[in-house]
JSON list of C-alpha atoms in Angstrom, two decimals:
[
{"chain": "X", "resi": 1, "resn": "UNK", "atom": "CA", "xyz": [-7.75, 215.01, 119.74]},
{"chain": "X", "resi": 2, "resn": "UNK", "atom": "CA", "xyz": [-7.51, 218.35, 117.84]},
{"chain": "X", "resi": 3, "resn": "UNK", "atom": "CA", "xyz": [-4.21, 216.77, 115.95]},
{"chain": "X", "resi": 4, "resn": "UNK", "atom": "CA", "xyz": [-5.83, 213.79, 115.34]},
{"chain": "X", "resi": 5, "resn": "UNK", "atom": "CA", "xyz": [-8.91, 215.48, 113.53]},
{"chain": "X", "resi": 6, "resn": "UNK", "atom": "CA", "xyz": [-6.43, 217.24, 111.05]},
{"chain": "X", "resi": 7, "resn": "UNK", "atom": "CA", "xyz": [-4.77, 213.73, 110.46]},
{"chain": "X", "resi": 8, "resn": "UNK", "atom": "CA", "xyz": [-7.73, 212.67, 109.64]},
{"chain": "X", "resi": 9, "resn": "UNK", "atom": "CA", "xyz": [-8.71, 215.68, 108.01]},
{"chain": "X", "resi": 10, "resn": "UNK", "atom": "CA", "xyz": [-5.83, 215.53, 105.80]},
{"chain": "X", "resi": 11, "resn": "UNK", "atom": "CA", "xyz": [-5.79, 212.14, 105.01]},
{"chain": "X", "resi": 12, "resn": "UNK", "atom": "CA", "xyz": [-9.43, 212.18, 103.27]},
{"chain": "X", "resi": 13, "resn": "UNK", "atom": "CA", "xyz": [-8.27, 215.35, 101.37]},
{"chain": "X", "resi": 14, "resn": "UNK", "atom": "CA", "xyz": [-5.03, 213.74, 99.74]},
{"chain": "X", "resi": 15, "resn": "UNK", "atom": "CA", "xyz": [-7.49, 210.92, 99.24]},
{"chain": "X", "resi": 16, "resn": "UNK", "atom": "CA", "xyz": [-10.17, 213.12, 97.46]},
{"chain": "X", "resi": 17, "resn": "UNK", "atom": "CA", "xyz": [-7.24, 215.14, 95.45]},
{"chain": "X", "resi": 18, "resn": "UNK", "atom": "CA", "xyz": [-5.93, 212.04, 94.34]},
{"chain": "X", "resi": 19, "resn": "UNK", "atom": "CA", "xyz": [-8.96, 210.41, 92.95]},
{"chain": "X", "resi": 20, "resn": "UNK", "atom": "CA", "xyz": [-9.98, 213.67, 91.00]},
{"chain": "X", "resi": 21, "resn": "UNK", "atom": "CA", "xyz": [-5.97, 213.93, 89.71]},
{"chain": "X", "resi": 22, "resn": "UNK", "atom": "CA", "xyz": [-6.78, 210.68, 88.31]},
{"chain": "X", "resi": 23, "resn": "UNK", "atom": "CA", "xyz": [-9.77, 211.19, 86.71]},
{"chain": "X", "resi": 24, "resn": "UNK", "atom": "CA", "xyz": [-8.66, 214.14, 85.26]},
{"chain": "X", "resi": 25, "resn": "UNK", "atom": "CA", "xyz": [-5.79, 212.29, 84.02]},
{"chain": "X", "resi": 26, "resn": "UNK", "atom": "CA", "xyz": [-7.98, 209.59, 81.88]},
{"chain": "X", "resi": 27, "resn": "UNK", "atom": "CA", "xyz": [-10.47, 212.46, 80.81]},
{"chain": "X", "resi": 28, "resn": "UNK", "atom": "CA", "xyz": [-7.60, 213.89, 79.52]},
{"chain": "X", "resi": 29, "resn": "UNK", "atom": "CA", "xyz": [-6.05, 210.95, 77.65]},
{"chain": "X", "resi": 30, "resn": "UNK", "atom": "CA", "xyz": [-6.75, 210.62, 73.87]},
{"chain": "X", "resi": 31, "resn": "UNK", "atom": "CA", "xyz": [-8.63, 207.39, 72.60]},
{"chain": "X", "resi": 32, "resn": "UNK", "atom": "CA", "xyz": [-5.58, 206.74, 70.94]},
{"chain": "X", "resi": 33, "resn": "UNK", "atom": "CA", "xyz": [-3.55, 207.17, 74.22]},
{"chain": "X", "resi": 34, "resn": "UNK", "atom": "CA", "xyz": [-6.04, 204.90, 76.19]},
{"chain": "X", "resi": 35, "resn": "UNK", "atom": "CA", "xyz": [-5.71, 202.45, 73.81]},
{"chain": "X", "resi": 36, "resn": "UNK", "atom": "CA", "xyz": [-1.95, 202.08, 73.70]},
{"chain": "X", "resi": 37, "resn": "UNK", "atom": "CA", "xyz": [-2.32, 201.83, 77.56]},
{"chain": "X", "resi": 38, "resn": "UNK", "atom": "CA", "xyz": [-5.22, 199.43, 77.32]},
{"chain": "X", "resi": 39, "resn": "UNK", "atom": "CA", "xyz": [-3.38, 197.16, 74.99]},
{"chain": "X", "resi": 40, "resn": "UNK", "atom": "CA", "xyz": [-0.01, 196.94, 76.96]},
{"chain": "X", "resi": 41, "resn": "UNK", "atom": "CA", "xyz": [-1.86, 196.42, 80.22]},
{"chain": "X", "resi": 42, "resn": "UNK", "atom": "CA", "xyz": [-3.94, 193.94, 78.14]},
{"chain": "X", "resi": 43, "resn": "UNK", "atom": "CA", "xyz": [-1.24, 191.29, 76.80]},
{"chain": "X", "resi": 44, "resn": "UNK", "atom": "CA", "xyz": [1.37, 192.16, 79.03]},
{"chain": "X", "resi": 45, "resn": "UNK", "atom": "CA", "xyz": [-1.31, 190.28, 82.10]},
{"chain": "X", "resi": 46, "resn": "UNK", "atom": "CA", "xyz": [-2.44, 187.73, 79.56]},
{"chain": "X", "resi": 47, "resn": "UNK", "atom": "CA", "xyz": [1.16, 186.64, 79.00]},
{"chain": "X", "resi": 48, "resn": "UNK", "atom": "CA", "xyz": [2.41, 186.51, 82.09]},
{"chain": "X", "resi": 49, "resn": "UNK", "atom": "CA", "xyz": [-1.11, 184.50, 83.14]},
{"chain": "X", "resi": 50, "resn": "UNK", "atom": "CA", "xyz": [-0.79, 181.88, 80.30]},
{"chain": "X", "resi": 51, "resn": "UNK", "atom": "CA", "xyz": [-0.71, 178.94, 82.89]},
{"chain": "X", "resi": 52, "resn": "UNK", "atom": "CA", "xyz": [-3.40, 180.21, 85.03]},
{"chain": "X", "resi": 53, "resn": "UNK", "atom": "CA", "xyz": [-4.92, 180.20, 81.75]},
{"chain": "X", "resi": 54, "resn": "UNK", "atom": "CA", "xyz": [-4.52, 177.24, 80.31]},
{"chain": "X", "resi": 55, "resn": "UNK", "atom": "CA", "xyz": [-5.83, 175.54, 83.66]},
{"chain": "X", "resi": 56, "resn": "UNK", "atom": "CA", "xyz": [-9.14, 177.96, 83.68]},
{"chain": "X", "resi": 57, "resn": "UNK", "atom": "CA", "xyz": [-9.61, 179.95, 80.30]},
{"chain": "X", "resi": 58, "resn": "UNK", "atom": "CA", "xyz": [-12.33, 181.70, 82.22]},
{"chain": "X", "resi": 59, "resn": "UNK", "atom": "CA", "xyz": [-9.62, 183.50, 83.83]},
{"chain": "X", "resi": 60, "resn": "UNK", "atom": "CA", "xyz": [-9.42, 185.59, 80.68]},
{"chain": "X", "resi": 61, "resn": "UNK", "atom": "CA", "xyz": [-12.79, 186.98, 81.81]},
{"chain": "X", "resi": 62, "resn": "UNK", "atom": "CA", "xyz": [-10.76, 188.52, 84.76]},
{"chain": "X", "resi": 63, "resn": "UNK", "atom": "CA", "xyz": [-8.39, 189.88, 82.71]},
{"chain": "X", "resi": 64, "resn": "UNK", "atom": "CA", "xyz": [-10.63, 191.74, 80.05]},
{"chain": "X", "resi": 65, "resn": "UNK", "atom": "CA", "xyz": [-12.57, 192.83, 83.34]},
{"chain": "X", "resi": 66, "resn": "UNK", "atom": "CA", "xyz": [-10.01, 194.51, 84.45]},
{"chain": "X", "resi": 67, "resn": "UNK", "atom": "CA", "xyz": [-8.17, 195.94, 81.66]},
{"chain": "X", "resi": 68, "resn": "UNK", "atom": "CA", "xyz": [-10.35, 196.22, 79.33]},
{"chain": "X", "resi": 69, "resn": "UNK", "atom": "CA", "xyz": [-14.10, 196.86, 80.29]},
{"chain": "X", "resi": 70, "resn": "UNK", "atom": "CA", "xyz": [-13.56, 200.26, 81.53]},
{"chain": "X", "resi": 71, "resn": "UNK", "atom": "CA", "xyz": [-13.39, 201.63, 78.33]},
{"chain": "X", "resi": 72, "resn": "UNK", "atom": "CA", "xyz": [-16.35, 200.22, 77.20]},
{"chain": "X", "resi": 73, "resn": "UNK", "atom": "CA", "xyz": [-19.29, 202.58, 76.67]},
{"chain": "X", "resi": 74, "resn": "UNK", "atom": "CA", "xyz": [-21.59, 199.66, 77.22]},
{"chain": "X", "resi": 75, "resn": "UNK", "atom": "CA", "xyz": [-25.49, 201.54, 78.05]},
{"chain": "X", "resi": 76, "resn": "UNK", "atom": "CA", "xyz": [-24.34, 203.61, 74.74]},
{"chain": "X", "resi": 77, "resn": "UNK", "atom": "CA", "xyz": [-23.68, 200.48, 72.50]},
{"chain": "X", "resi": 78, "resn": "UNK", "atom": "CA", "xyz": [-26.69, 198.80, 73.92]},
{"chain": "X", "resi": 79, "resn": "UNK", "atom": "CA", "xyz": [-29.16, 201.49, 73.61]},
{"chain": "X", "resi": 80, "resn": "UNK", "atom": "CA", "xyz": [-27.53, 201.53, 69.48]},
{"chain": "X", "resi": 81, "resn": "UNK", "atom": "CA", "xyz": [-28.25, 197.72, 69.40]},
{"chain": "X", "resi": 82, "resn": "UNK", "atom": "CA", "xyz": [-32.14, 198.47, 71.03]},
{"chain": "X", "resi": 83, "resn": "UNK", "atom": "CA", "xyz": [-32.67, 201.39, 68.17]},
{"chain": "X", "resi": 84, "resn": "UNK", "atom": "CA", "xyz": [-36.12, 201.98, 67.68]},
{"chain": "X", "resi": 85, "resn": "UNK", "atom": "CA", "xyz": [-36.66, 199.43, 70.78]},
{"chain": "X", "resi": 86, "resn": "UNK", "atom": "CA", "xyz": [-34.85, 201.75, 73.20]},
{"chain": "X", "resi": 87, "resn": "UNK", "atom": "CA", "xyz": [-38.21, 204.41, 73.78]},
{"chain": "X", "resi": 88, "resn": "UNK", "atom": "CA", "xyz": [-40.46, 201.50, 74.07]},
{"chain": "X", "resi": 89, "resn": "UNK", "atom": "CA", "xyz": [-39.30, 200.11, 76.85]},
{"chain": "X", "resi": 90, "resn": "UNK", "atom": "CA", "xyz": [-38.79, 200.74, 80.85]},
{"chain": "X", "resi": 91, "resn": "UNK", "atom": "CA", "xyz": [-35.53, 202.07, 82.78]},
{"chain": "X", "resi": 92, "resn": "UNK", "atom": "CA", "xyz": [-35.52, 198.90, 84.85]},
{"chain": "X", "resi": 93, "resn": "UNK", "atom": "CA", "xyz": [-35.93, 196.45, 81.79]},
{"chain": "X", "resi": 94, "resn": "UNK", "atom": "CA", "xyz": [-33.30, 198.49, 80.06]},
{"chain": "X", "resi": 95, "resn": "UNK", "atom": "CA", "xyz": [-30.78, 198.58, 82.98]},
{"chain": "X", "resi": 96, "resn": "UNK", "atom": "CA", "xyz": [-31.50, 194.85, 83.57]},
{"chain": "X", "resi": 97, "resn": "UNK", "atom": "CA", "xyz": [-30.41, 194.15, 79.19]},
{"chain": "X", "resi": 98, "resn": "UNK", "atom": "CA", "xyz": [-27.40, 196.80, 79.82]},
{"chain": "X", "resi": 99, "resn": "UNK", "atom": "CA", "xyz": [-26.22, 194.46, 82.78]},
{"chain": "X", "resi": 100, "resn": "UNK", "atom": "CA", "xyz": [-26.79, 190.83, 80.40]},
{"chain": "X", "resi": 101, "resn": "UNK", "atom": "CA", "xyz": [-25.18, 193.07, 77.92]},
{"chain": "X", "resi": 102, "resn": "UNK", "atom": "CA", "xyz": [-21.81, 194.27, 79.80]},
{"chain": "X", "resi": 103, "resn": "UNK", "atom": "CA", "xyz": [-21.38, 190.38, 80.41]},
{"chain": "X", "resi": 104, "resn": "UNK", "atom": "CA", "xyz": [-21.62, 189.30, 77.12]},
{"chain": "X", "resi": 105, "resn": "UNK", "atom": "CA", "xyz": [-18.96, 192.04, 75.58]},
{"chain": "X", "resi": 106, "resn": "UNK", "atom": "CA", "xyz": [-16.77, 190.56, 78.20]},
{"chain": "X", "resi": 107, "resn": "UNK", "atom": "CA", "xyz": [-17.25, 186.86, 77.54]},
{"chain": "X", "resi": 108, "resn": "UNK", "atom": "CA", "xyz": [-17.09, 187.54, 73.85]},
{"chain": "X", "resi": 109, "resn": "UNK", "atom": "CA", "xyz": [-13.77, 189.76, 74.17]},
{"chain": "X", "resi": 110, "resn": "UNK", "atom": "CA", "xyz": [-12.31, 186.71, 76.49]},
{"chain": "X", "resi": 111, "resn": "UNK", "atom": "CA", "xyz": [-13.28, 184.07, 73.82]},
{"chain": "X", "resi": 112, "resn": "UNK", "atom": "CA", "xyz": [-11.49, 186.74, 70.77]},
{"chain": "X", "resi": 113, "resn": "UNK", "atom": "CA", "xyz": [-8.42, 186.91, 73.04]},
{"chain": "X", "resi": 114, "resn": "UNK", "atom": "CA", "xyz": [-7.86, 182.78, 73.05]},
{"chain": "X", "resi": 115, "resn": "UNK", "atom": "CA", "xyz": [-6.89, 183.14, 69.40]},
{"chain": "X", "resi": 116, "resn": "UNK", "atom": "CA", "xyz": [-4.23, 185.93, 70.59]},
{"chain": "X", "resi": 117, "resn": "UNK", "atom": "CA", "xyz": [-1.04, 184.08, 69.63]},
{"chain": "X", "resi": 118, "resn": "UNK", "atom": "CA", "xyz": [1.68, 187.08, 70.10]},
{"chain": "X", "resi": 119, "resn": "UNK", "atom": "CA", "xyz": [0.67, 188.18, 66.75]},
{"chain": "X", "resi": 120, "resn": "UNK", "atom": "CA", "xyz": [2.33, 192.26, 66.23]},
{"chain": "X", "resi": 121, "resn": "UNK", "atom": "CA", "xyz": [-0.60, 194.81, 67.01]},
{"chain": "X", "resi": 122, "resn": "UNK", "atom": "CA", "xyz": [-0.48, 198.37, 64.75]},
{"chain": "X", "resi": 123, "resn": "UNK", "atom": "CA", "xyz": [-2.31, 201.29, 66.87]},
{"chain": "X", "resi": 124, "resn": "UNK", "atom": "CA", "xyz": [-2.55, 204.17, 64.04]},
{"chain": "X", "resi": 125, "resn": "UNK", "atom": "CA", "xyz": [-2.89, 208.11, 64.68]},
{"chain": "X", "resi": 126, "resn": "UNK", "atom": "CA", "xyz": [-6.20, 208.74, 64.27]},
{"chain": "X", "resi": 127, "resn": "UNK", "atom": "CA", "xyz": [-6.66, 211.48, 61.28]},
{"chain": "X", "resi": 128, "resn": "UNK", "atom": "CA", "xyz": [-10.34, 212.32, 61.38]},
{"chain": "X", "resi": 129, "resn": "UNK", "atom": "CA", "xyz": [-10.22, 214.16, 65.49]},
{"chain": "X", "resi": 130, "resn": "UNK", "atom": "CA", "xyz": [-13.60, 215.59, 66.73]},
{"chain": "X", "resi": 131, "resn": "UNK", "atom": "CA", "xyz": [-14.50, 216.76, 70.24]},
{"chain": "X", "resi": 132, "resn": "UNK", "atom": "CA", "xyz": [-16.83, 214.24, 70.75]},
{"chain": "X", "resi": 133, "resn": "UNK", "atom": "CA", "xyz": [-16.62, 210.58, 68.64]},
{"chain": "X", "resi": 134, "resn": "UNK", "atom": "CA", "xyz": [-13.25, 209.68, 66.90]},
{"chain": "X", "resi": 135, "resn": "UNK", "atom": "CA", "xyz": [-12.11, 206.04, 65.16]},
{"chain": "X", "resi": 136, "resn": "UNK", "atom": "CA", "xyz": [-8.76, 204.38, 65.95]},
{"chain": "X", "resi": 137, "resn": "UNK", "atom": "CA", "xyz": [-7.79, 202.01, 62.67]},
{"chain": "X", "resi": 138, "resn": "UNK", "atom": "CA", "xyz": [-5.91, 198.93, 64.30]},
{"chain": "X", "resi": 139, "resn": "UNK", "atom": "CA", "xyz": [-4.12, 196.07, 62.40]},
{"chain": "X", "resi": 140, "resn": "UNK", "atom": "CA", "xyz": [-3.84, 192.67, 63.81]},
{"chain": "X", "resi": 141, "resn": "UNK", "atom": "CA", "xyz": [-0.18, 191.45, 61.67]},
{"chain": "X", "resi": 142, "resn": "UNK", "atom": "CA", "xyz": [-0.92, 187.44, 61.57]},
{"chain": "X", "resi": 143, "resn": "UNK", "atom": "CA", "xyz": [1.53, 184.98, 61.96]},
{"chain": "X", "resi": 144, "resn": "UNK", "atom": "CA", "xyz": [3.53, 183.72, 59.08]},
{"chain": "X", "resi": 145, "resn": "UNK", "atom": "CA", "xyz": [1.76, 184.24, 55.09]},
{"chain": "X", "resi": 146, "resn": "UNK", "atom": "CA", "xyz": [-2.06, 185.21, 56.45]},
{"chain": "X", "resi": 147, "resn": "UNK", "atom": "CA", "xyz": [-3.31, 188.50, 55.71]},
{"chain": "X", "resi": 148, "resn": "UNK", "atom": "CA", "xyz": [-3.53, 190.99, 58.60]},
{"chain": "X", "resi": 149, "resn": "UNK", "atom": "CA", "xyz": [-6.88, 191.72, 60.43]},
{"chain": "X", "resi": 150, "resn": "UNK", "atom": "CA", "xyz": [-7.84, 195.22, 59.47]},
{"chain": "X", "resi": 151, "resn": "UNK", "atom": "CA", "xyz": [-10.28, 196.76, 63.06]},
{"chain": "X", "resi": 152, "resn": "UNK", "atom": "CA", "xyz": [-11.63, 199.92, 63.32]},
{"chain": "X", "resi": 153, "resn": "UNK", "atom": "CA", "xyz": [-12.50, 201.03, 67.62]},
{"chain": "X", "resi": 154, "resn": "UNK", "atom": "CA", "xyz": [-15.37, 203.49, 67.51]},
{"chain": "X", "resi": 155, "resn": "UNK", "atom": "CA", "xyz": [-14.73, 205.77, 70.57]},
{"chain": "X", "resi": 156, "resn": "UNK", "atom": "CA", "xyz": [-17.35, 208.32, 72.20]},
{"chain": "X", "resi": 157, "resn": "UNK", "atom": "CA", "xyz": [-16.52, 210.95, 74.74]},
{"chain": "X", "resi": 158, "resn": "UNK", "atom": "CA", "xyz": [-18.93, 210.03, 77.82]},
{"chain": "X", "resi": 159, "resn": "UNK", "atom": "CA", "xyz": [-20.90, 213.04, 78.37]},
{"chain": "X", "resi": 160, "resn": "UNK", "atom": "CA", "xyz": [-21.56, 212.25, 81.73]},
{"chain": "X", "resi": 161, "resn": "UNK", "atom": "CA", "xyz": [-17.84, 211.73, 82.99]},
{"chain": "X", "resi": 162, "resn": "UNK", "atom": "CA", "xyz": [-15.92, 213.31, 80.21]},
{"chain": "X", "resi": 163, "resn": "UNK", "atom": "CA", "xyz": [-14.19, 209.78, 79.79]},
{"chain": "X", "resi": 164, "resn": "UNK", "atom": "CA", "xyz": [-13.85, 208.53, 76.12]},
{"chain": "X", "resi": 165, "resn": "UNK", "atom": "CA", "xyz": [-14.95, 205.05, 75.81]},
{"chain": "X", "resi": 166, "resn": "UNK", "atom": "CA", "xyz": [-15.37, 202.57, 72.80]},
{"chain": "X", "resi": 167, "resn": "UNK", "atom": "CA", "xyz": [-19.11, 202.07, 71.55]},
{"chain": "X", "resi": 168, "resn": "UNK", "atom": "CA", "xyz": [-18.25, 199.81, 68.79]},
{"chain": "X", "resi": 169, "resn": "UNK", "atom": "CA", "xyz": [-15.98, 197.70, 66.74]},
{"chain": "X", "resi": 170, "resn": "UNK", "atom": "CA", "xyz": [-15.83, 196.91, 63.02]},
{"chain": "X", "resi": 171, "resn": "UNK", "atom": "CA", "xyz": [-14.24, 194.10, 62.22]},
{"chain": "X", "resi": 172, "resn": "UNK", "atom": "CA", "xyz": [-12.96, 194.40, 58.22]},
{"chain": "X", "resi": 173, "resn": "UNK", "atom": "CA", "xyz": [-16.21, 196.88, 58.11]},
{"chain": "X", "resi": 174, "resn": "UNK", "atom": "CA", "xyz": [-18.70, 194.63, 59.41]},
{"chain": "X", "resi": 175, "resn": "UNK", "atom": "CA", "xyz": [-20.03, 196.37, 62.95]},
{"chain": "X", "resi": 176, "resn": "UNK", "atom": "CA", "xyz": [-20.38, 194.40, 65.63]},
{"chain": "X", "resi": 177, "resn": "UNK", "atom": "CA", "xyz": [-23.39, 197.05, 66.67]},
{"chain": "X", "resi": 178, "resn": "UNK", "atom": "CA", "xyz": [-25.07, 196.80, 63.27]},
{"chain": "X", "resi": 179, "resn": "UNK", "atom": "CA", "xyz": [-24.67, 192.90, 63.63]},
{"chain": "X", "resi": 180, "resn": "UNK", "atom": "CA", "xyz": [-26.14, 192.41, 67.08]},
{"chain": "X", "resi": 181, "resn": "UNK", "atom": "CA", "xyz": [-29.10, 195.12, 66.32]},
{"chain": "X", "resi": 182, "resn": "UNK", "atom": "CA", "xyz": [-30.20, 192.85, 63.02]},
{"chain": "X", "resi": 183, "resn": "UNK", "atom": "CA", "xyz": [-29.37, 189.80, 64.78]},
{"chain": "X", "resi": 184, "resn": "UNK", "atom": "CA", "xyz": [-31.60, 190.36, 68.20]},
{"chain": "X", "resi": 185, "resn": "UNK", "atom": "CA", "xyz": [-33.84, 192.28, 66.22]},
{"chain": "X", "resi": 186, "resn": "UNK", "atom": "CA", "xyz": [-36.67, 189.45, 65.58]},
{"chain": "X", "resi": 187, "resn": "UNK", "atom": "CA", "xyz": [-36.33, 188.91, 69.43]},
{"chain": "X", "resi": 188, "resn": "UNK", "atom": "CA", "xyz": [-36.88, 192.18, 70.06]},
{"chain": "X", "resi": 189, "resn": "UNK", "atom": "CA", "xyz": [-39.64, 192.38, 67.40]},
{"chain": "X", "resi": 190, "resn": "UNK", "atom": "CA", "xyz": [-41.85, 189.29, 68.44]},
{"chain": "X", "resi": 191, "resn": "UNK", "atom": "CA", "xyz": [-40.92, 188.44, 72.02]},
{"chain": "X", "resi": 192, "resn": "UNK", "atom": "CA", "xyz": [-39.57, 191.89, 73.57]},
{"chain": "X", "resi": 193, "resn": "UNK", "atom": "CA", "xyz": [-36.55, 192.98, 75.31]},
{"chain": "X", "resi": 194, "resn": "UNK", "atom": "CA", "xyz": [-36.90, 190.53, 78.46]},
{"chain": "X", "resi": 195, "resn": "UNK", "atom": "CA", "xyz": [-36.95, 187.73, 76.19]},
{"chain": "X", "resi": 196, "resn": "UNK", "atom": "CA", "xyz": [-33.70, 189.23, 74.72]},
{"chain": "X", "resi": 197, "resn": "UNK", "atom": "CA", "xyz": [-32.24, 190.04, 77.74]},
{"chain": "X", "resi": 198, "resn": "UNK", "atom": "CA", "xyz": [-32.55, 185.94, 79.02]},
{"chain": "X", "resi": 199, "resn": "UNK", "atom": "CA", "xyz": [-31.12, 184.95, 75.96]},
{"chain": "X", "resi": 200, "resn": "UNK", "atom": "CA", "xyz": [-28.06, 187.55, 76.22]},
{"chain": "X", "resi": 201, "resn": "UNK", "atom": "CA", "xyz": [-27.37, 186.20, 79.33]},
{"chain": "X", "resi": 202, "resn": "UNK", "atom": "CA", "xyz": [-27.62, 182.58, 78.49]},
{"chain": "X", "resi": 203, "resn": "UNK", "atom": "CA", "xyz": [-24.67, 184.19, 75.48]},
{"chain": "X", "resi": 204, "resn": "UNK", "atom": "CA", "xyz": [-22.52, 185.75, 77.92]},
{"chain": "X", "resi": 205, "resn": "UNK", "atom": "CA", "xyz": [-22.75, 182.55, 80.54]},
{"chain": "X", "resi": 206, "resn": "UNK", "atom": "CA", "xyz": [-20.76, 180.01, 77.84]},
{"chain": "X", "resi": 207, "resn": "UNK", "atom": "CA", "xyz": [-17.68, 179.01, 78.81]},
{"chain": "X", "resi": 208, "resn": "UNK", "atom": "CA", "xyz": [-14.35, 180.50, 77.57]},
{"chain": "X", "resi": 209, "resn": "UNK", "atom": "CA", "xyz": [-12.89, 177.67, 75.42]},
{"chain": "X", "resi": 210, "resn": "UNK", "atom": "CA", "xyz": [-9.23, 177.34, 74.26]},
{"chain": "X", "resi": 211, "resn": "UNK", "atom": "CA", "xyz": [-8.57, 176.35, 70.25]},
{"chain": "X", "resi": 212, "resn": "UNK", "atom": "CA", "xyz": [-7.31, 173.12, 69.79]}
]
């Protein structure tokens, strides 16, 4: 009995050790190490899952899921997108937007990712380094004579796990935070943050559709 209690014993600790080795291990990372991880994980599974999905393109919900939305600061970008919004309303209506919310970065990552055609992806050093925030310039080369796709990945260090996570993205300078808070803000404005949360949700629940 005794030398099963220490089996026992000792199996939980390796378990425990090995979780906060790991953790340690991501707080660690850079953004710009996460996101060379991120993005081999990323099109390494969507390439080697190209007929899965062709026969369900929803499947690319899975995919950014699993490799991508855990580097998504997703209450921080949605309390951005609230602004002034944010202190007027309740913990449970904001937690209920934050949830509509996480599903809609996900269906609209899935739907970017069906115009992914192997095109060369440029990670750059980050010059500008702070304890805190920091911005990873990315450039999407296109295919044959079409200018490249310029992205900039805001990250911010979670101050609740340590973890750095991305908050926003800036497509050829337009933010995709600035353009959701301007966009929702009438909603917000005239019919409150319920109202926005329903129609969020009715956003994130279109279908993943391949180009022609």
């Amino acid at each position: 009995m005794l030398k099963q209690t220490m089996t026992n014993w000792l199996r939980k600790t390796l378990v425990i050790f090995t979780a906060l080795f790991a953790l340690n291990a991501m707080a660690d990372d850079t953004p710009y190490d996460l996101m060379q991880k991120a993005s081999d994980k990323l099109f390494s599974d969507i390439a080697n899952s190209q007929s899965q999905i062709k026969q369900n393109p929803n499947y690319l919900r899975t995919i950014v899921r699993q490799d991508l939305m855990p580097y998504v600061h997703v209450n921080y970008a949605g309390s951005l997108v609230l602004g002034q919004y944010f202190k007027t309303t309740t913990p449970e209506l904001r937690t209920k937007f934050f949830a509509a919310f996480d599903q809609f970065i996900e269906q609209s990552y899935a739907q970017v990712l069906t115009l992914y055609k192997n095109q060369k992806i440029d990670i750059e050093k980050p010059k500008n380094v702070s304890d805190n925030q920091m911005s990873i310039r990315v450039k999407v080369v296109q295919n044959g004579n079409a200018q490249p796709i310029n992205l900039n990945f805001f990250w911010r260090k979670n101050s609740k796990t340590g973890q750095w996570q991305v908050y926003d993205m800036a497509a050829e300078g337009v933010s995709m935070v600035n353009t959701k808070k301007q966009e929702w803000s009438a909603t917000l404005r005239k019919d409150g943050i319920e109202a926005l949360t329903q129609q969020v949700q009715k956003a994130a629940n279109a279908p993943v559709t391949l180009g022609k």
